[in-house]
Short mmCIF file of C-alpha atoms and ligand atoms in Angstrom, two decimals:
data_model
loop_
_atom_site.label_atom_id
_atom_site.label_comp_id
_atom_site.label_asym_id
_atom_site.label_seq_id
_atom_site.Cartn_x
_atom_site.Cartn_y
_atom_site.Cartn_z
CA UNK A 551 59.85 -49.21 18.47
CA UNK A 552 59.43 -45.94 16.61
CA UNK A 553 62.01 -43.30 17.34
CA UNK A 554 60.80 -39.74 17.82
CA UNK A 555 62.54 -36.38 17.44
CA UNK A 556 63.75 -36.32 21.04
CA UNK A 557 65.12 -39.89 20.79
CA UNK A 558 67.27 -39.02 17.78
CA UNK A 559 68.51 -35.87 19.49
CA UNK A 560 69.33 -37.74 22.72
CA UNK A 561 71.36 -40.37 20.85
CA UNK A 562 73.23 -37.70 18.85
CA UNK A 563 73.96 -35.82 22.04
CA UNK A 564 75.28 -38.91 23.77
CA UNK A 565 77.36 -40.43 20.97
CA UNK A 566 78.29 -37.59 18.63
CA UNK A 567 80.98 -34.95 18.90
CA UNK A 568 79.24 -31.65 19.53
CA UNK A 569 80.90 -29.73 16.70
CA UNK A 570 77.53 -28.43 15.41
CA UNK A 571 74.53 -26.85 17.09
CA UNK A 572 71.70 -27.82 14.73
CA UNK A 573 68.08 -26.79 15.06
CA UNK A 574 66.05 -29.48 16.83
CA UNK A 575 64.46 -30.80 13.68
CA UNK A 576 65.13 -34.36 12.43
CA UNK A 577 64.60 -34.59 8.68
CA UNK A 578 63.75 -37.78 6.89
CA UNK A 579 62.64 -36.85 3.36
CA UNK A 580 63.11 -34.10 0.78
CA UNK A 581 61.62 -33.09 -2.56
CA UNK A 582 62.50 -29.91 -4.51
CA UNK A 583 62.42 -27.05 -1.97
CA UNK A 584 60.57 -29.03 0.70
CA UNK A 585 61.80 -31.30 3.51
CA UNK A 586 59.82 -33.34 6.03
CA UNK A 587 60.73 -34.26 9.61
CA UNK A 588 60.16 -37.59 11.36
CA UNK A 589 56.89 -36.27 12.82
CA UNK A 590 55.53 -35.49 9.36
CA UNK A 591 55.94 -31.69 9.48
CA UNK A 592 56.86 -30.00 6.21
CA UNK A 593 59.40 -27.17 5.88
CA UNK A 594 60.62 -24.92 3.11
CA UNK A 595 64.40 -25.35 3.05
CA UNK A 596 66.00 -21.89 3.00
CA UNK A 597 69.57 -23.15 3.46
CA UNK A 598 69.91 -25.83 0.74
CA UNK A 599 72.72 -27.51 2.69
CA UNK A 600 74.84 -24.35 2.34
CA UNK A 601 74.04 -24.27 -1.40
CA UNK A 602 74.88 -27.91 -2.11
CA UNK A 603 71.26 -28.62 -3.04
CA UNK A 604 70.83 -25.81 -5.61
CA UNK A 605 69.01 -28.22 -7.94
CA UNK A 606 66.44 -29.08 -5.24
CA UNK A 607 66.23 -32.13 -2.99
CA UNK A 608 66.37 -35.52 -4.71
CA UNK A 609 66.20 -34.15 -8.25
CA UNK A 610 64.77 -37.09 -10.25
CA UNK A 611 67.25 -36.78 -13.15
CA UNK A 612 70.30 -36.67 -10.89
CA UNK A 613 68.84 -39.56 -8.92
CA UNK A 614 68.37 -41.59 -12.10
CA UNK A 615 71.97 -40.92 -13.20
CA UNK A 616 73.24 -41.93 -9.77
CA UNK A 617 71.24 -45.16 -9.63
CA UNK A 618 72.22 -46.11 -13.17
CA UNK A 619 75.93 -45.48 -12.60
CA UNK A 620 75.85 -47.16 -9.16
CA UNK A 621 74.70 -50.35 -10.88
CA UNK A 622 77.48 -50.21 -13.47
CA UNK A 623 80.71 -49.00 -11.90
CA UNK A 624 81.36 -46.84 -8.83
CA UNK A 625 85.09 -46.66 -8.20
CA UNK A 626 88.20 -47.55 -10.14
CA UNK A 627 90.72 -45.25 -8.42
CA UNK A 628 92.79 -43.12 -10.77
CA UNK A 629 95.20 -46.03 -11.22
CA UNK A 630 92.85 -46.96 -14.07
CA UNK A 631 90.67 -44.81 -16.30
CA UNK A 632 86.88 -44.73 -16.37
CA UNK A 633 84.43 -43.69 -19.08
CA UNK A 634 82.82 -40.84 -17.11
CA UNK A 635 85.80 -38.67 -16.16
CA UNK A 636 86.68 -37.47 -19.67
CA UNK A 637 83.06 -36.54 -20.32
CA UNK A 638 82.87 -34.55 -17.07
CA UNK A 639 86.09 -32.74 -18.05
CA UNK A 640 84.68 -31.89 -21.44
CA UNK A 641 81.31 -30.66 -20.17
CA UNK A 642 82.77 -28.71 -17.24
CA UNK A 643 85.48 -27.08 -19.36
CA UNK A 644 82.95 -26.06 -22.02
CA UNK A 645 80.49 -24.69 -19.46
CA UNK A 646 83.06 -22.66 -17.50
CA UNK A 647 85.55 -21.86 -20.27
CA UNK A 648 88.32 -23.65 -18.40
CA UNK A 649 91.42 -25.29 -19.85
CA UNK A 650 92.12 -27.79 -17.11
CA UNK A 651 90.09 -29.59 -14.46
CA UNK A 652 91.19 -31.49 -11.33
CA UNK A 653 88.39 -33.39 -9.56
CA UNK A 654 88.33 -33.87 -5.79
CA UNK A 655 85.60 -34.63 -3.24
CA UNK A 656 85.00 -31.98 -0.60
CA UNK A 657 85.32 -28.23 -1.01
CA UNK A 658 88.18 -28.08 1.48
CA UNK A 659 90.09 -30.58 -0.66
CA UNK A 660 89.66 -28.36 -3.70
CA UNK A 661 91.06 -25.42 -1.71
CA UNK A 662 94.03 -27.50 -0.49
CA UNK A 663 94.65 -28.70 -4.04
CA UNK A 664 94.73 -25.14 -5.36
CA UNK A 665 97.13 -24.06 -2.62
CA UNK A 666 99.51 -26.91 -3.41
CA UNK A 667 99.34 -26.35 -7.17
CA UNK A 668 99.81 -22.59 -6.96
CA UNK A 669 102.80 -22.92 -4.63
CA UNK A 670 104.41 -25.31 -7.13
CA UNK A 671 103.58 -22.87 -9.93
CA UNK A 672 105.30 -20.15 -7.89
CA UNK A 673 108.53 -22.14 -7.66
CA UNK A 674 108.59 -23.60 -11.16
CA UNK A 675 107.10 -20.79 -13.26
CA UNK A 676 107.32 -17.52 -11.31
CA UNK A 677 110.76 -18.33 -9.89
CA UNK A 678 110.02 -17.88 -6.19
CA UNK A 679 112.88 -19.24 -4.01
CA UNK A 680 112.10 -22.69 -2.59
CA UNK A 681 109.94 -22.66 0.54
CA UNK A 682 109.20 -18.92 0.31
CA UNK A 683 105.85 -18.88 -1.53
CA UNK A 684 103.27 -16.59 0.00
CA UNK A 685 99.49 -16.62 -0.48
CA UNK A 686 97.30 -13.65 0.39
CA UNK A 687 93.77 -14.23 1.72
CA UNK A 688 90.93 -11.96 2.90
CA UNK A 689 89.80 -11.30 6.46
CA UNK A 690 86.65 -13.13 7.58
CA UNK A 691 87.24 -15.76 4.89
CA UNK A 692 85.72 -19.21 4.94
CA UNK A 693 87.47 -21.84 2.83
CA UNK A 694 86.91 -25.01 4.87
CA UNK A 695 88.07 -26.82 7.98
CA UNK A 696 91.37 -28.58 7.30
CA UNK A 697 94.46 -27.67 9.27
CA UNK A 698 96.00 -25.91 6.27
CA UNK A 699 92.88 -23.83 5.73
CA UNK A 700 92.21 -22.86 9.35
CA UNK A 701 95.83 -21.68 9.42
CA UNK A 702 94.67 -18.56 7.55
CA UNK A 703 91.20 -18.17 9.06
CA UNK A 704 90.53 -15.02 11.10
CA UNK A 705 87.67 -16.65 13.04
CA UNK A 706 88.78 -17.45 16.61
CA UNK A 707 86.38 -20.44 16.76
CA UNK A 708 87.85 -21.94 13.60
CA UNK A 709 91.47 -21.58 14.80
CA UNK A 710 91.42 -21.64 18.58
CA UNK A 711 93.29 -24.59 20.06
CA UNK A 712 94.29 -26.10 16.71
CA UNK A 713 97.81 -24.77 16.25
CA UNK A 714 100.63 -24.93 15.28
CA UNK A 715 99.54 -23.58 11.93
CA UNK A 716 100.89 -23.70 8.40
CA UNK A 717 103.03 -20.66 7.51
CA UNK A 718 103.01 -18.78 4.20
CA UNK A 719 99.73 -16.86 4.42
CA UNK A 720 99.03 -13.15 4.77
CA UNK A 721 95.61 -11.64 5.56
CA UNK A 722 94.30 -8.37 4.07
CA UNK A 723 90.89 -6.76 4.69
CA UNK A 724 88.14 -8.04 2.37
CA UNK A 725 87.04 -5.37 -0.09
CA UNK A 726 90.25 -3.29 0.15
CA UNK A 727 92.20 -3.42 -3.12
CA UNK A 728 94.87 -0.97 -1.90
CA UNK A 729 95.65 -3.30 1.01
CA UNK A 730 96.04 -6.19 -1.42
CA UNK A 731 98.39 -4.17 -3.63
CA UNK A 732 100.49 -3.15 -0.63
CA UNK A 733 100.69 -6.72 0.69
CA UNK A 734 102.05 -8.22 -2.52
CA UNK A 735 105.77 -8.99 -2.44
CA UNK A 736 108.16 -10.77 -4.83
CA UNK A 737 107.21 -14.15 -3.35
CA UNK A 738 103.44 -13.72 -3.56
CA UNK A 739 102.02 -16.49 -5.71
CA UNK A 740 98.26 -16.09 -5.25
CA UNK A 741 95.33 -14.17 -3.84
CA UNK A 742 92.61 -16.56 -2.61
CA UNK A 743 89.20 -14.97 -2.07
CA UNK A 744 85.42 -15.58 -2.16
CA UNK A 745 83.46 -13.38 -4.62
CA UNK A 746 80.82 -12.96 -1.89
CA UNK A 747 81.67 -14.11 1.63
CA UNK A 748 78.89 -16.56 2.47
CA UNK A 749 79.82 -17.83 5.93
CA UNK A 750 80.77 -14.31 7.02
CA UNK A 751 77.09 -13.38 6.47
CA UNK A 752 76.71 -12.80 2.70
CA UNK A 753 79.19 -9.93 2.52
CA UNK A 754 79.31 -8.24 -0.89
CA UNK A 755 82.48 -6.22 -1.62
CA UNK A 756 82.35 -2.60 -2.87
CA UNK A 757 81.59 -2.07 -6.56
CA UNK A 758 84.76 -2.15 -8.66
CA UNK A 759 86.77 -4.06 -6.05
CA UNK A 760 87.21 -7.18 -8.13
CA UNK A 761 88.02 -5.22 -11.30
CA UNK A 762 90.98 -3.71 -9.45
CA UNK A 763 91.89 -7.03 -7.85
CA UNK A 764 92.03 -8.55 -11.33
CA UNK A 765 94.25 -5.72 -12.64
CA UNK A 766 96.59 -5.89 -9.66
CA UNK A 767 96.95 -9.67 -9.86
CA UNK A 768 97.68 -9.53 -13.60
CA UNK A 769 100.21 -6.70 -13.22
CA UNK A 770 102.08 -8.44 -10.38
CA UNK A 771 101.94 -12.00 -11.75
CA UNK A 772 99.77 -13.17 -8.86
CA UNK A 773 97.30 -16.01 -9.50
CA UNK A 774 93.72 -14.98 -8.70
CA UNK A 775 91.95 -17.93 -7.10
CA UNK A 776 88.21 -17.46 -6.66
CA UNK A 777 86.54 -19.81 -4.18
CA UNK A 778 83.12 -20.25 -5.82
CA UNK A 779 82.27 -23.37 -3.82
CA UNK A 780 79.23 -21.58 -2.40
CA UNK A 781 78.66 -18.72 -4.87
CA UNK A 782 79.11 -20.83 -8.00
CA UNK A 783 76.71 -22.93 -10.07
CA UNK A 784 73.82 -20.50 -10.16
CA UNK A 785 73.47 -19.45 -6.54
CA UNK A 786 73.96 -15.72 -7.23
CA UNK A 787 71.91 -15.67 -10.46
CA UNK A 788 74.93 -16.31 -12.72
CA UNK A 789 76.76 -19.56 -13.41
CA UNK A 790 79.76 -18.08 -11.56
CA UNK A 791 79.63 -15.01 -9.31
CA UNK A 792 82.71 -13.58 -11.10
CA UNK A 793 80.37 -12.68 -13.98
CA UNK A 794 78.75 -9.99 -11.80
CA UNK A 795 82.18 -8.36 -11.57
CA UNK A 796 83.09 -8.69 -15.24
CA UNK A 797 86.28 -10.58 -14.47
CA UNK A 798 87.75 -14.04 -15.07
CA UNK A 799 89.73 -15.82 -12.35
CA UNK A 800 92.90 -17.78 -13.11
CA UNK A 801 91.77 -20.63 -10.87
CA UNK A 802 88.15 -21.29 -9.82
CA UNK A 803 87.08 -23.68 -7.08
CA UNK A 804 83.67 -25.34 -7.20
CA UNK A 805 82.03 -28.00 -5.03
CA UNK A 806 78.75 -28.22 -3.14
CA UNK A 807 76.10 -28.02 -5.91
CA UNK A 808 78.43 -29.75 -8.37
CA UNK A 809 76.64 -32.94 -7.29
CA UNK A 810 73.25 -31.41 -6.48
CA UNK A 811 73.71 -32.70 -2.95
CA UNK A 812 73.94 -36.38 -3.84
CA UNK A 813 77.60 -37.00 -3.25
CA UNK A 814 80.74 -35.01 -2.36
CA UNK A 815 82.23 -33.73 -5.63
CA UNK A 816 84.51 -30.71 -6.02
CA UNK A 817 86.86 -29.46 -8.69
CA UNK A 818 89.70 -27.06 -9.36
CA UNK A 819 89.26 -25.25 -12.68
CA UNK A 820 92.29 -23.58 -14.14
CA UNK A 821 92.79 -21.13 -16.97
CA UNK A 822 96.54 -20.89 -16.58
CA UNK A 823 99.41 -23.32 -16.37
CA UNK A 824 98.87 -23.68 -12.60
CA UNK A 825 97.46 -27.21 -12.79
CA UNK A 826 100.05 -28.09 -15.43
CA UNK A 827 102.78 -28.14 -12.78
CA UNK A 828 101.37 -31.27 -11.11
CA UNK A 829 103.10 -34.45 -12.29
CA UNK A 830 102.11 -38.10 -11.64
CA UNK A 831 102.32 -38.99 -7.96
CA UNK A 832 102.37 -35.40 -6.70
CA UNK A 833 98.68 -35.11 -5.81
CA UNK A 834 95.60 -37.31 -5.76
CA UNK A 835 92.65 -38.85 -4.00
CA UNK A 836 91.23 -42.38 -3.99
CA UNK A 837 87.69 -41.18 -4.64
CA UNK A 838 88.51 -38.03 -6.67
CA UNK A 839 87.18 -38.37 -10.23
CA UNK A 840 85.42 -41.68 -9.60
CA UNK A 841 82.80 -42.70 -12.16
CA UNK A 842 79.85 -42.40 -9.76
CA UNK A 843 80.87 -38.85 -8.78
CA UNK A 844 81.42 -37.91 -12.44
CA UNK A 845 78.07 -39.30 -13.59
CA UNK A 846 76.27 -37.48 -10.76
CA UNK A 847 78.11 -34.22 -11.47
CA UNK A 848 77.35 -34.45 -15.20
CA UNK A 849 73.63 -34.83 -14.45
CA UNK A 850 73.74 -32.05 -11.82
CA UNK A 851 75.30 -29.61 -14.32
CA UNK A 852 72.91 -30.65 -17.07
CA UNK A 853 69.72 -29.97 -15.09
CA UNK A 854 71.15 -26.68 -13.84
CA UNK A 855 71.33 -25.36 -17.41
CA UNK A 856 68.54 -27.39 -19.09
CA UNK A 857 65.96 -26.27 -16.53
CA UNK A 858 67.03 -22.60 -16.44
CA UNK A 859 67.79 -22.74 -12.72
CA UNK A 860 70.33 -19.94 -13.05
CA UNK A 861 67.77 -17.60 -14.64
CA UNK A 862 65.24 -18.59 -11.99
CA UNK A 863 67.80 -17.81 -9.30
CA UNK A 864 68.25 -14.31 -10.72
CA UNK A 865 64.48 -13.65 -11.02
CA UNK A 866 63.35 -15.26 -7.75
CA UNK A 867 66.33 -13.77 -5.90
CA UNK A 868 65.37 -10.23 -6.92
CA UNK A 869 61.73 -10.94 -6.04
CA UNK A 870 62.58 -12.50 -2.66
CA UNK A 871 64.97 -9.66 -1.77
CA UNK A 872 62.41 -6.98 -2.66
CA UNK A 873 59.78 -8.85 -0.61
CA UNK A 874 62.06 -9.05 2.43
CA UNK A 875 62.88 -5.35 2.17
CA UNK A 876 59.13 -4.67 1.94
CA UNK A 877 58.48 -6.19 5.37
CA UNK A 878 59.90 -2.99 6.90
CA UNK A 879 60.44 -4.45 10.35
CA UNK A 880 62.27 -2.10 12.69
CA UNK A 881 64.35 -5.10 13.82
CA UNK A 882 65.99 -5.25 10.39
CA UNK A 883 69.19 -3.33 9.72
CA UNK A 884 69.77 -4.49 6.15
CA UNK A 885 68.56 -6.93 3.50
CA UNK A 886 71.30 -7.88 1.05
CA UNK A 887 72.32 -10.52 -1.45
CA UNK A 888 72.64 -11.51 -5.08
CA UNK A 889 70.41 -14.03 -6.79
CA UNK A 890 69.18 -16.51 -4.19
CA UNK A 891 72.12 -15.88 -1.85
CA UNK A 892 70.33 -13.58 0.59
CA UNK A 893 70.71 -12.33 4.14
CA UNK A 894 68.69 -10.30 6.60
CA UNK A 895 70.90 -8.54 9.13
CA UNK A 896 69.15 -7.54 12.35
CA UNK A 897 70.01 -4.62 14.59
CA UNK A 898 72.25 -5.70 17.49
CA UNK A 899 69.44 -4.83 19.94
CA UNK A 900 66.93 -7.08 18.13
CA UNK A 901 67.68 -9.99 20.44
CA UNK A 902 69.65 -12.16 18.02
CA UNK A 903 68.92 -14.13 14.87
CA UNK A 904 68.70 -17.50 16.57
CA UNK A 905 65.31 -16.85 18.18
CA UNK A 906 63.89 -15.68 14.82
CA UNK A 907 65.25 -18.78 13.13
CA UNK A 908 63.70 -20.99 15.85
CA UNK A 909 60.38 -19.23 15.35
CA UNK A 910 60.61 -19.58 11.56
CA UNK A 911 61.12 -23.30 12.06
CA UNK A 912 57.87 -23.50 14.04
CA UNK A 913 56.18 -21.74 11.10
CA UNK A 914 57.63 -24.14 8.51
CA UNK A 915 60.75 -22.37 7.23
CA UNK A 916 64.29 -23.63 7.85
CA UNK A 917 66.90 -20.86 7.70
CA UNK A 918 70.28 -20.38 9.34
CA UNK A 919 71.50 -17.77 11.78
CA UNK A 920 75.08 -16.56 11.33
CA UNK A 921 77.33 -14.44 13.56
CA UNK A 922 74.56 -13.65 16.03
CA UNK A 923 72.54 -11.11 14.09
CA UNK A 924 72.23 -12.36 10.52
CA UNK A 925 69.72 -14.76 8.95
CA UNK A 926 70.90 -16.42 5.76
CA UNK A 927 68.31 -17.31 3.16
CA UNK A 928 69.25 -19.59 0.28
CA UNK A 929 66.46 -21.84 -0.99
CA UNK A 930 67.05 -24.31 -3.83
CA UNK A 931 67.17 -22.53 -7.20
CA UNK A 932 63.96 -24.26 -8.34
CA UNK A 933 61.82 -22.25 -5.91
CA UNK A 934 58.64 -20.81 -7.48
CA UNK A 935 57.07 -17.38 -7.02
CA UNK A 936 54.21 -18.93 -4.97
CA UNK A 937 56.73 -20.60 -2.70
CA UNK A 938 58.64 -17.34 -2.25
CA UNK A 939 55.35 -15.62 -1.40
CA UNK A 940 54.62 -18.33 1.13
CA UNK A 941 58.08 -17.94 2.70
CA UNK A 942 57.76 -14.14 2.78
CA UNK A 943 54.52 -14.45 4.79
CA UNK A 944 56.37 -16.61 7.33
CA UNK A 945 59.20 -14.06 7.57
CA UNK A 946 56.68 -11.28 8.01
CA UNK A 947 54.93 -13.21 10.81
CA UNK A 948 58.19 -14.10 12.57
CA UNK A 949 59.60 -10.57 12.44
CA UNK A 950 56.28 -9.09 13.58
CA UNK A 951 56.02 -11.57 16.47
CA UNK A 952 59.58 -10.77 17.57
CA UNK A 953 59.14 -6.99 17.48
C1 LIG B 1859 81.51 -24.89 2.10
C2 LIG B 1859 82.67 -24.09 1.63
C3 LIG B 1859 83.96 -24.64 1.57
C4 LIG B 1859 84.30 -26.00 2.11
O1 LIG B 1859 83.58 -27.02 1.51
P1 LIG B 1859 83.44 -28.45 2.26
O2 LIG B 1859 82.80 -29.32 1.23
O3 LIG B 1859 82.59 -28.23 3.47
O4 LIG B 1859 84.81 -28.88 2.61
C5 LIG B 1859 84.97 -23.84 1.07
N1 LIG B 1859 84.72 -22.61 0.63
C6 LIG B 1859 83.51 -22.03 0.68
C7 LIG B 1859 83.31 -20.65 0.17
C8 LIG B 1859 82.43 -22.76 1.19
O5 LIG B 1859 81.22 -22.19 1.28
#
């Protein structure tokens, strides 16, 4: 018996926890920027699995590396060494100018790892009294879904009903350097922040904000941790979004596209002695740094640079953004973004982003609505000018139909 779209949805509804509200499209195949559903319809993917598929769906070179490594050795645990980890360290450190690397699996694990390491750094290097370390975060942040991380979320959906929460976090408004400066105390060990807030709706801070953040953190001996899990690896038209700001973080978190969407791989990159405080037995993960993950990540990084995906992101992002602005729909309040991390914010009276996104799906474009009125647009970084033109026509049709 062949299962159809409604069958898959019925089974999911019956047996799955309802912690997502996906569009009613059941995908079965992907190639570059395109995905196909079980009924054979083709869509241009304008979400890229929240930027995990920057290199495009099923990139043949990453696939080949994965298949080859899967036939040789997949998991050793870190109780033994493997011949892929050192090479990933070397390539990642060279690419990002980092001194130390700690591999994990999911993005949330990289965030948790950084929080643990920076607290330890606070006690052992900065001299913060035991148990008093404080970390400052930004309002409307998104850093993942673990209990530790939702402890400092300001989103009622992310936190509601999940307490009691972990102490030791302070929230300041995103984009306000004075508020950061005022919030820093003797026990502040870190400021954790996204260069552009993706989940909040592609929020770009005021010009000069990060320059001042960098100065303040340096002056007050506060570790600047940039969460580049979504913005990193080419999404904004640079390898790391910090380059737009002309700054260098002390600790950088990457994940998502580090595997090109093949496998969960994340990493903490450190330019200071933060990671140096971790001693054997104090942190780890069974799958973190496994040879399959490392081989996949090495291939994912290689194609990102070899195939000029970062340059393409910058060029196609500017082209896509200009094209969206050109549509001049009176439903649209603002078009914003950097590189291929784009958003169209609708006026509150436009009737919501969800109905536009549903209509776009019927026209062959998969995008994501966020916070009611914003449509996020983030195709794989391999998208061509013709494909952007094709997508722009669909956006024009959907916005015209909705007006
Ligand atoms: C997706 C994301 C995370 C969490 O990554 P997971 O792999 O889902 O745990 C953390 N920070 C940012 C900025 C993200 O976009």
